[in-house]
Tab-separated table of C-alpha atoms and ligand atoms in Angstrom:
chain	number	residue	atom	x	y	z
Q	1	MET	CA	-42.766	111.464	-64.700
Q	2	LYS	CA	-40.927	113.011	-67.603
Q	3	LEU	CA	-43.053	116.099	-67.354
Q	4	LYS	CA	-42.306	116.453	-63.662
Q	5	LEU	CA	-38.646	115.983	-64.268
Q	6	LEU	CA	-38.730	118.650	-66.914
Q	7	CYS	CA	-40.652	120.992	-64.653
Q	8	CYS	CA	-38.281	120.372	-61.811
Q	9	LEU	CA	-35.346	120.842	-64.078
Q	10	LEU	CA	-36.511	124.102	-65.564
Q	11	THR	CA	-37.380	125.720	-62.275
Q	12	SER	CA	-34.131	124.603	-60.777
Q	13	ILE	CA	-32.264	126.148	-63.632
Q	14	ILE	CA	-33.972	129.413	-63.023
Q	15	ALA	CA	-33.452	129.246	-59.273
Q	16	ASN	CA	-29.947	127.993	-59.169
Q	17	LYS	CA	-27.942	126.912	-62.127
Q	18	LYS	CA	-25.322	124.953	-60.298
Q	19	LEU	CA	-27.842	123.107	-58.205
Q	20	ALA	CA	-29.884	122.225	-61.238
Q	21	VAL	CA	-27.044	120.298	-62.738
Q	22	ILE	CA	-26.540	118.359	-59.524
Q	23	HIS	CA	-30.260	117.759	-59.368
Q	24	ILE	CA	-30.506	116.338	-62.820
Q	25	LEU	CA	-27.587	114.041	-62.265
Q	26	VAL	CA	-28.901	112.887	-58.916
Q	27	HIS	CA	-32.328	112.358	-60.330
Q	28	LEU	CA	-31.182	110.366	-63.300
Q	29	TYR	CA	-28.990	108.281	-61.020
Q	30	LEU	CA	-31.912	107.584	-58.705
Q	31	MET	CA	-34.211	106.716	-61.573
Q	32	TYR	CA	-31.615	104.281	-62.699
Q	33	LEU	CA	-31.156	102.753	-59.253
Q	34	PHE	CA	-34.739	102.672	-58.086
Q	35	PRO	CA	-37.095	103.116	-61.013
Q	36	LEU	CA	-40.088	102.688	-58.712
Q	37	VAL	CA	-38.803	104.437	-55.648
Q	38	ALA	CA	-37.635	107.493	-57.462
Q	39	LEU	CA	-41.144	108.874	-57.449
Q	40	GLU	CA	-40.536	112.498	-57.250
Q	41	ILE	CA	-42.711	115.337	-56.287
Q	42	PHE	CA	-41.887	118.803	-57.169
Q	43	LEU	CA	-42.879	121.372	-54.646
Q	44	ILE	CA	-42.419	124.998	-54.591
Q	45	PHE	CA	-41.097	124.852	-51.132
Q	46	ALA	CA	-43.102	127.566	-49.619
Q	47	PHE	CA	-41.465	127.036	-46.333
Q	48	LYS	CA	-39.550	130.194	-45.669
Q	49	GLN	CA	-36.596	128.432	-44.179
Q	50	PHE	CA	-35.894	126.955	-47.573
Q	51	ASP	CA	-37.014	129.864	-49.617
Q	52	HIS	CA	-36.356	128.021	-52.810
Q	53	ASN	CA	-38.103	125.530	-54.930
Q	54	VAL	CA	-37.093	122.080	-54.002
Q	55	CYS	CA	-37.374	118.783	-55.690
Q	56	ARG	CA	-38.050	116.254	-53.026
Q	57	TYR	CA	-37.767	112.561	-53.143
Q	58	MET	CA	-40.965	111.099	-51.865
Q	59	ARG	CA	-39.525	108.031	-50.424
Q	60	ALA	CA	-36.354	108.721	-48.573
Q	61	THR	CA	-34.615	105.406	-48.471
Q	62	GLY	CA	-31.462	104.983	-46.453
Q	63	GLY	CA	-29.292	106.020	-49.354
Q	64	SER	CA	-31.372	108.831	-50.709
Q	65	SER	CA	-32.059	110.721	-47.467
Q	66	ARG	CA	-28.543	112.036	-47.722
Q	67	VAL	CA	-29.233	113.001	-51.285
Q	68	MET	CA	-32.529	114.642	-50.361
Q	69	CYS	CA	-31.184	116.618	-47.417
Q	70	ASP	CA	-28.112	117.796	-49.258
Q	71	ASN	CA	-30.293	119.087	-52.050
Q	72	VAL	CA	-32.681	121.164	-50.010
Q	73	PRO	CA	-31.261	124.628	-50.515
Q	74	GLY	CA	-31.134	127.147	-47.726
Q	75	LEU	CA	-30.852	124.799	-44.767
Q	76	VAL	CA	-28.479	125.801	-42.007
Q	77	SER	CA	-26.177	123.019	-40.783
Q	78	ARG	CA	-28.327	122.193	-37.740
Q	79	GLN	CA	-31.343	121.761	-40.008
Q	80	ARG	CA	-29.394	119.563	-42.363
Q	81	GLN	CA	-28.377	117.398	-39.410
Q	82	LEU	CA	-32.002	116.991	-38.343
Q	83	CYS	CA	-32.930	116.218	-41.924
Q	84	HIS	CA	-30.348	113.433	-42.108
Q	85	ARG	CA	-31.429	112.001	-38.812
Q	86	HIS	CA	-35.168	112.226	-39.480
Q	87	PRO	CA	-35.878	111.978	-43.204
Q	88	ASP	CA	-39.401	110.755	-42.452
Q	89	VAL	CA	-40.168	113.882	-40.430
Q	90	MET	CA	-38.821	116.001	-43.259
Q	91	ARG	CA	-41.148	114.247	-45.612
Q	92	ALA	CA	-44.111	115.014	-43.337
Q	93	ILE	CA	-43.056	118.661	-43.253
Q	94	GLY	CA	-42.752	118.702	-47.033
Q	95	LEU	CA	-46.248	117.368	-47.427
Q	96	GLY	CA	-47.562	120.037	-45.056
Q	97	VAL	CA	-46.258	122.891	-47.169
Q	98	ALA	CA	-49.190	122.881	-49.573
Q	99	GLU	CA	-51.574	122.923	-46.646
Q	100	TRP	CA	-50.327	125.971	-44.810
Q	101	THR	CA	-49.719	127.765	-48.070
Q	102	ALA	CA	-53.358	127.202	-48.946
Q	103	GLU	CA	-54.352	128.408	-45.484
Q	104	CYS	CA	-52.355	131.603	-45.912
Q	105	GLN	CA	-53.922	132.210	-49.313
Q	106	HIS	CA	-57.362	131.535	-47.916
Q	107	GLN	CA	-56.931	134.066	-45.131
Q	108	PHE	CA	-55.617	136.725	-47.500
Q	109	ARG	CA	-58.006	135.975	-50.363
Q	110	GLN	CA	-59.714	139.340	-50.160
Q	111	HIS	CA	-56.586	141.378	-49.686
Q	112	ARG	CA	-54.221	143.182	-51.963
Q	113	TRP	CA	-51.394	140.993	-50.816
Q	114	ASN	CA	-52.802	137.513	-51.274
Q	115	CYS	CA	-49.921	135.396	-50.094
Q	116	ASN	CA	-48.919	134.836	-53.680
Q	117	THR	CA	-45.559	134.948	-55.211
Q	118	LEU	CA	-44.224	137.268	-57.837
Q	119	ASP	CA	-43.733	135.794	-61.264
Q	120	ARG	CA	-40.275	134.402	-61.632
Q	121	ASP	CA	-39.798	134.487	-57.948
Q	122	HIS	CA	-39.893	130.887	-56.974
Q	123	SER	CA	-39.874	131.270	-53.279
Q	124	LEU	CA	-43.561	131.257	-52.735
Q	125	PHE	CA	-43.778	134.076	-50.279
Q	126	GLY	CA	-41.561	136.179	-52.392
Q	127	ARG	CA	-39.741	138.977	-50.801
Q	128	VAL	CA	-42.271	139.811	-48.199
Q	129	LEU	CA	-40.028	137.809	-45.952
Q	130	LEU	CA	-37.156	140.161	-46.430
Q	131	ARG	CA	-39.160	142.799	-44.681
Q	132	SER	CA	-40.253	142.692	-41.096
Q	133	SER	CA	-43.824	143.539	-41.944
Q	134	ARG	CA	-47.069	142.402	-40.433
Q	135	GLU	CA	-47.544	140.019	-43.362
Q	136	SER	CA	-44.173	138.506	-42.682
Q	137	ALA	CA	-45.195	137.958	-39.054
Q	138	PHE	CA	-48.255	136.036	-40.226
Q	139	VAL	CA	-46.288	133.919	-42.683
Q	140	TYR	CA	-43.759	132.913	-40.028
Q	141	ALA	CA	-46.482	132.083	-37.544
Q	142	VAL	CA	-48.653	130.099	-39.948
Q	143	SER	CA	-45.793	128.083	-41.402
Q	144	SER	CA	-44.383	127.334	-37.971
Q	145	ALA	CA	-47.876	126.234	-36.897
Q	146	GLY	CA	-48.095	124.182	-40.069
Q	147	VAL	CA	-44.905	122.324	-39.211
Q	148	VAL	CA	-46.269	121.451	-35.753
Q	149	PHE	CA	-49.533	120.299	-37.287
Q	150	ALA	CA	-47.940	118.191	-40.009
Q	151	ILE	CA	-45.504	116.436	-37.675
Q	152	THR	CA	-48.109	115.790	-34.989
Q	153	ARG	CA	-50.528	114.323	-37.495
Q	154	ALA	CA	-47.841	112.112	-39.013
Q	155	CYS	CA	-46.993	110.870	-35.478
Q	156	SER	CA	-50.583	109.820	-34.870
Q	157	GLN	CA	-50.790	108.103	-38.211
Q	158	GLY	CA	-47.789	105.990	-37.302
Q	159	GLU	CA	-45.679	107.355	-40.104
Q	160	LEU	CA	-42.705	108.416	-38.034
Q	161	LYS	CA	-40.068	106.291	-36.412
Q	162	SER	CA	-39.295	108.764	-33.670
Q	163	CYS	CA	-42.779	109.291	-32.241
Q	164	SER	CA	-46.234	107.884	-31.817
Q	165	CYS	CA	-49.457	108.773	-30.006
Q	166	ASP	CA	-48.912	110.687	-26.761
Q	167	PRO	CA	-47.508	108.081	-24.327
Q	168	LYS	CA	-48.429	110.264	-21.337
Q	169	LYS	CA	-52.142	109.879	-21.997
Q	170	LYS	CA	-52.564	106.530	-20.319
Q	171	GLY	CA	-54.565	105.157	-17.427
Q	172	THR	CA	-57.452	106.984	-15.786
Q	173	ALA	CA	-57.972	110.672	-15.278
Q	174	LYS	CA	-60.651	113.071	-14.085
Q	175	ASP	CA	-62.401	116.039	-15.615
Q	176	SER	CA	-65.501	118.069	-14.766
Q	177	LYS	CA	-67.758	115.184	-15.802
Q	178	GLY	CA	-66.034	112.635	-13.636
Q	179	SER	CA	-63.381	110.044	-14.267
Q	180	PHE	CA	-62.505	108.521	-17.606
Q	181	ASP	CA	-59.950	106.280	-19.268
Q	182	TRP	CA	-57.414	107.559	-21.723
Q	183	GLY	CA	-57.806	105.507	-24.851
Q	184	GLY	CA	-57.306	105.556	-28.559
Q	185	CYS	CA	-54.619	107.835	-29.858
Q	186	SER	CA	-53.958	111.239	-28.351
Q	187	ASP	CA	-52.191	113.611	-30.697
Q	188	ASN	CA	-48.614	113.992	-29.518
Q	189	ILE	CA	-48.453	117.744	-29.934
Q	190	ASP	CA	-45.536	118.131	-27.536
Q	191	TYR	CA	-43.373	116.156	-29.933
Q	192	GLY	CA	-44.577	118.256	-32.863
Q	193	ILE	CA	-43.786	121.447	-30.989
Q	194	LYS	CA	-40.386	120.212	-29.860
Q	195	PHE	CA	-39.297	119.188	-33.330
Q	196	ALA	CA	-40.710	122.307	-34.938
Q	197	ARG	CA	-38.875	124.484	-32.437
Q	198	ALA	CA	-35.589	122.693	-33.003
Q	199	PHE	CA	-35.923	122.701	-36.758
Q	200	VAL	CA	-37.677	125.949	-37.637
Q	201	ASP	CA	-35.934	128.114	-35.077
Q	202	ALA	CA	-32.478	126.780	-35.942
Q	203	LYS	CA	-32.224	129.328	-38.712
Q	204	GLU	CA	-32.864	132.287	-36.440
Q	205	ARG	CA	-30.505	131.137	-33.749
Q	206	LYS	CA	-27.555	131.853	-35.990
Q	207	GLY	CA	-27.702	135.582	-35.577
Q	208	LYS	CA	-29.227	137.573	-32.768
Q	209	ASP	CA	-30.409	140.578	-34.701
Q	210	ALA	CA	-33.752	142.295	-34.458
Q	211	ARG	CA	-35.192	140.356	-37.331
Q	212	ALA	CA	-34.251	137.029	-35.742
Q	213	LEU	CA	-35.917	138.044	-32.474
Q	214	MET	CA	-39.077	138.950	-34.337
Q	215	ASN	CA	-39.094	135.663	-36.239
Q	216	LEU	CA	-38.512	133.613	-33.092
Q	217	HIS	CA	-41.373	135.375	-31.371
Q	218	ASN	CA	-43.787	134.792	-34.251
Q	219	ASN	CA	-42.632	131.202	-34.718
Q	220	ARG	CA	-43.458	130.528	-31.079
Q	221	ALA	CA	-46.848	132.233	-31.359
Q	222	GLY	CA	-47.599	129.939	-34.293
Q	223	ARG	CA	-46.620	126.805	-32.389
Q	224	LYS	CA	-48.717	127.818	-29.393
Q	225	ALA	CA	-51.713	128.507	-31.624
Q	226	VAL	CA	-51.928	124.865	-32.704
Q	227	LYS	CA	-51.898	123.657	-29.101
Q	228	ARG	CA	-54.752	125.993	-28.258
Q	229	PHE	CA	-57.045	123.930	-30.465
Q	230	LEU	CA	-56.163	120.598	-28.987
Q	231	LYS	CA	-59.480	119.305	-27.686
Q	232	GLN	CA	-60.523	116.385	-25.604
Q	233	GLU	CA	-62.874	114.037	-27.405
Q	234	CYS	CA	-64.740	111.253	-25.658
Q	235	LYS	CA	-66.833	108.249	-26.377
Q	236	CYS	CA	-69.448	106.835	-24.064
Q	237	HIS	CA	-69.800	103.189	-23.270
Q	238	GLY	CA	-72.305	101.422	-21.098
Q	239	VAL	CA	-75.964	100.531	-21.441
Q	240	SER	CA	-77.770	102.680	-23.992
Q	241	GLY	CA	-75.299	105.512	-23.841
Q	242	SER	CA	-75.504	105.861	-20.071
Q	243	CYS	CA	-71.896	106.940	-20.157
Q	244	THR	CA	-70.887	105.002	-17.076
Q	245	LEU	CA	-67.624	104.358	-18.870
Q	246	ARG	CA	-65.859	107.015	-20.885
Q	247	THR	CA	-62.795	106.772	-23.074
Q	248	CYS	CA	-61.162	110.030	-24.078
Q	249	TRP	CA	-58.279	111.246	-26.172
Q	250	LEU	CA	-56.797	114.569	-27.256
Q	251	ALA	CA	-57.171	115.563	-30.900
Q	252	MET	CA	-56.079	118.576	-32.887
Q	253	ALA	CA	-58.821	120.602	-34.533
Q	254	ASP	CA	-58.862	121.305	-38.258
Q	255	PHE	CA	-55.961	123.539	-39.310
Q	256	ARG	CA	-58.493	126.174	-40.386
Q	257	LYS	CA	-59.101	126.938	-36.703
Q	258	THR	CA	-55.427	127.749	-36.222
Q	259	GLY	CA	-55.502	129.788	-39.436
Q	260	ASP	CA	-58.535	131.790	-38.308
Q	261	TYR	CA	-56.953	132.407	-34.912
Q	262	LEU	CA	-53.658	133.575	-36.388
Q	263	TRP	CA	-55.607	135.780	-38.770
Q	264	ARG	CA	-57.169	137.551	-35.798
Q	265	LYS	CA	-53.695	137.863	-34.320
Q	266	TYR	CA	-52.467	139.292	-37.619
Q	267	ASN	CA	-55.148	141.965	-37.474
Q	268	GLY	CA	-54.167	142.794	-33.915
Q	269	ALA	CA	-50.419	142.469	-34.493
Q	270	ILE	CA	-48.317	144.826	-32.400
Q	271	GLN	CA	-45.594	147.046	-33.753
Q	272	VAL	CA	-42.418	146.881	-31.707
Q	273	VAL	CA	-38.987	148.490	-31.573
Q	274	MET	CA	-35.745	147.082	-30.246
Q	275	ASN	CA	-34.980	148.078	-26.684
Q	276	GLN	CA	-31.864	150.029	-25.773
Q	277	ASP	CA	-29.562	147.123	-25.048
Q	278	GLY	CA	-30.726	145.138	-28.057
Q	279	THR	CA	-31.821	142.079	-26.086
Q	280	GLY	CA	-35.517	142.302	-26.783
Q	281	PHE	CA	-38.226	144.622	-27.967
Q	282	THR	CA	-40.784	146.958	-26.547
Q	283	VAL	CA	-44.041	148.223	-27.934
Q	284	ALA	CA	-43.502	151.044	-30.448
Q	285	ASN	CA	-46.431	153.136	-29.326
Q	286	LYS	CA	-46.641	153.381	-25.541
Q	287	ARG	CA	-50.410	153.697	-25.715
Q	288	PHE	CA	-50.759	150.134	-26.959
Q	289	LYS	CA	-50.535	147.074	-24.791
Q	290	LYS	CA	-47.382	145.036	-24.532
Q	291	PRO	CA	-47.280	141.965	-26.739
Q	292	THR	CA	-47.837	138.628	-25.015
Q	293	LYS	CA	-46.353	135.371	-26.227
Q	294	ASN	CA	-49.519	134.783	-28.230
Q	295	ASP	CA	-49.400	138.078	-30.123
Q	296	LEU	CA	-47.735	138.605	-33.456
Q	297	VAL	CA	-45.153	141.371	-33.599
Q	298	TYR	CA	-43.604	143.327	-36.456
Q	299	PHE	CA	-41.159	146.203	-36.977
Q	300	GLU	CA	-41.917	147.793	-40.297
Q	301	ASN	CA	-45.074	149.266	-41.714
Q	302	SER	CA	-46.409	147.393	-44.713
Q	303	PRO	CA	-46.307	148.835	-48.194
Q	304	ASP	CA	-49.757	149.395	-49.718
Q	305	TYR	CA	-49.204	146.449	-52.081
Q	306	CYS	CA	-50.861	148.394	-54.904
Q	307	ILE	CA	-48.100	148.215	-57.421
Q	308	ARG	CA	-45.572	145.633	-58.230
Q	309	ASP	CA	-42.466	146.093	-56.172
Q	310	ARG	CA	-40.081	143.227	-55.852
Q	311	ASP	CA	-38.138	144.713	-53.009
Q	312	ALA	CA	-41.275	145.166	-50.969
Q	313	GLY	CA	-42.583	141.695	-51.802
Q	314	SER	CA	-45.571	143.149	-53.590
Q	315	PRO	CA	-46.880	141.516	-56.765
Q	316	GLY	CA	-49.309	144.430	-57.213
Q	317	THR	CA	-53.014	144.061	-57.798
Q	318	ALA	CA	-53.149	144.395	-61.593
Q	319	GLY	CA	-55.299	141.568	-62.922
Q	320	ARG	CA	-56.769	140.656	-59.546
Q	321	VAL	CA	-60.483	139.876	-59.460
Q	322	CYS	CA	-62.472	142.355	-57.414
Q	323	ASN	CA	-66.031	142.499	-56.146
Q	324	LEU	CA	-68.132	145.370	-57.431
Q	325	THR	CA	-70.786	145.160	-54.715
Q	326	SER	CA	-68.505	144.569	-51.769
Q	327	ARG	CA	-67.502	147.465	-49.535
Q	328	GLY	CA	-64.585	145.661	-47.967
Q	329	MET	CA	-60.995	145.000	-48.863
Q	330	ASP	CA	-62.033	142.998	-51.928
Q	331	SER	CA	-64.101	145.853	-53.371
Q	332	CYS	CA	-62.962	147.128	-56.737
Q	333	GLU	CA	-62.269	150.518	-55.221
Q	334	VAL	CA	-59.888	149.256	-52.568
Q	335	MET	CA	-58.402	146.281	-54.404
Q	336	CYS	CA	-57.603	148.271	-57.546
Q	337	CYS	CA	-56.241	151.236	-55.571
Q	338	GLY	CA	-58.460	153.626	-57.487
Q	339	ARG	CA	-57.009	152.647	-60.862
Q	340	GLY	CA	-60.306	151.238	-62.108
Q	341	TYR	CA	-61.168	147.827	-63.427
Q	342	ASP	CA	-61.930	145.933	-66.601
Q	343	THR	CA	-65.084	143.915	-66.979
Q	344	SER	CA	-65.360	140.785	-69.000
Q	345	ARG	CA	-68.304	138.498	-69.457
Q	346	VAL	CA	-67.637	134.867	-68.874
Q	347	THR	CA	-69.990	131.942	-69.140
Q	348	ARG	CA	-69.975	128.914	-66.967
Q	349	MET	CA	-71.927	125.719	-66.650
Q	350	THR	CA	-74.279	125.428	-63.748
Q	351	LYS	CA	-76.901	122.962	-62.658
Q	352	CYS	CA	-80.393	124.293	-63.159
Q	353	GLU	CA	-84.050	123.358	-63.348
Q	354	CYS	CA	-83.495	120.611	-60.885
Q	355	LYS	CA	-86.479	118.323	-60.445
Q	356	PHE	CA	-87.159	115.753	-57.846
Q	357	HIS	CA	-88.055	112.337	-59.234
Q	358	TRP	CA	-89.977	109.794	-57.210
Q	359	CYS	CA	-88.031	108.115	-55.669
Q	360	CYS	CA	-85.285	109.267	-54.882
Q	361	ALA	CA	-83.282	111.278	-57.317
Q	362	VAL	CA	-82.797	114.872	-58.240
Q	363	ARG	CA	-82.140	115.496	-61.913
Q	364	CYS	CA	-80.810	118.767	-63.196
Q	365	GLN	CA	-80.070	120.286	-66.533
Q	366	ASP	CA	-76.846	121.960	-67.504
Q	367	CYS	CA	-77.321	125.628	-68.149
Q	368	LEU	CA	-74.938	128.253	-69.343
Q	369	GLU	CA	-74.769	131.183	-67.009
Q	370	ALA	CA	-73.172	134.452	-67.946
Q	371	LEU	CA	-71.543	136.594	-65.323
Q	372	ASP	CA	-69.346	139.637	-65.243
Q	373	VAL	CA	-65.868	139.360	-63.847
Q	374	HIS	CA	-64.060	142.515	-62.820
Q	375	THR	CA	-60.304	142.681	-62.778
Q	376	CYS	CA	-58.071	145.512	-61.663
Q	377	LYS	CA	-56.368	147.623	-64.297
Q	378	ALA	CA	-52.612	147.827	-64.352
Q	379	PRO	CA	-51.095	151.123	-63.297
Q	380	THR	CA	-50.393	153.563	-66.091
Q	381	SER	CA	-46.897	154.864	-66.498
Q	382	ALA	CA	-47.982	158.072	-64.759
Q	383	ASP	CA	-48.802	156.045	-61.631
Q	384	TRP	CA	-45.388	154.516	-61.688
Q	385	ALA	CA	-43.698	157.842	-61.841
Q	386	ALA	CA	-45.793	159.353	-59.052
Q	387	PRO	CA	-44.022	159.411	-55.720
Q	388	THR	CA	-45.606	157.064	-53.229
Z	1	LIG	C1	-69.373	140.372	-53.390
Z	1	LIG	O1	-69.674	141.054	-52.184
Z	1	LIG	C2	-71.011	140.907	-51.755
Z	1	LIG	C3	-71.216	141.836	-50.576
Z	1	LIG	O2	-70.188	141.684	-49.635
Z	1	LIG	C4	-71.271	139.428	-51.447
Z	1	LIG	O3	-72.610	139.274	-51.024
Z	1	LIG	C5	-71.007	138.602	-52.678
Z	1	LIG	O4	-71.154	137.236	-52.376
Z	1	LIG	C6	-69.616	138.861	-53.216
Z	1	LIG	N1	-69.462	138.185	-54.490
Z	1	LIG	C7	-68.470	137.369	-54.740
Z	1	LIG	C8	-68.409	136.776	-56.101
Z	1	LIG	O5	-67.618	137.078	-53.904
């Protein structure tokens, strides 16, 4: 607890000195009031709408929801209102952050930009969000999808006051295999989408500039992506699985499916330009197809992400692990941008000489295995000076 407080305190100080003081006071006060309730988690609030590290209070009691919402930096007033009204939904969103962050990092694991932050930049996605790049499009879509997913799941688990399983999925219905009964709990994705739209989009509705239009488009694409993987699941009843009676419900697929889908959309993202009257955008290159609501769109070309550049949101690839035998994006050639790599030998424990013992166990020995790890060299000063 003390360690977390310290961690929270230090990062807050770095992020925002004034806020840190408020935070400490609020925290100490809460610890004093509710020693058990003041369980605090510290999250780097990856969520772009917050863009700052946030100390969240796990259990938002009546009194502390005000405290929690007022201390989330970067909320616009509409978002703060929603936070006050639905502290439990905010908590669900907060818990989802780690999940969609991990999904983003998984999808970009072999790339120069790996969805990681710059040191000392505590907004997880760093400054990539200041640009309207393809990566930014992905981040907006995946986090917006993540909000839908987190809220919908919390609904089904009965954690939210304002929603529950889909009330429309009742009675009997028909599909290609005949009629069935709705039963169990159908994921209430429409609620998740509605809340996510109200909350996530609130920030972009303030201004109507090009960047806001792009973000709104990608936010919507993200929300729609989750719904795409809503599948009907059924259970058969009746004598020996004859399936004379079926009960079905709608369930969201694993978030990985949404991540994989958005990754394909990222690779096929469409570059756009504002149209003449500034009310929307059109495809930048007339030879390419027009973006649909499912496509991701972006304005600016991405930097190469080779060297560290705060303004471009690039942490650079110095120190990144590369794969000597790969010929893809994670190869040492591509990852290190031709700067070369260092090799170090590391040893690790593995299970080996496993033998099967009658009956029924497999026993292994611990072996030390040596392997070479290649990491990209940092640019030399000459590289820095070279025009890019
Ligand atoms: C490196 O790339 C090769 C070829 O793509 C692949 O088979 C291998 O599993 C990769 N190694 C690691 C450590 O990822």
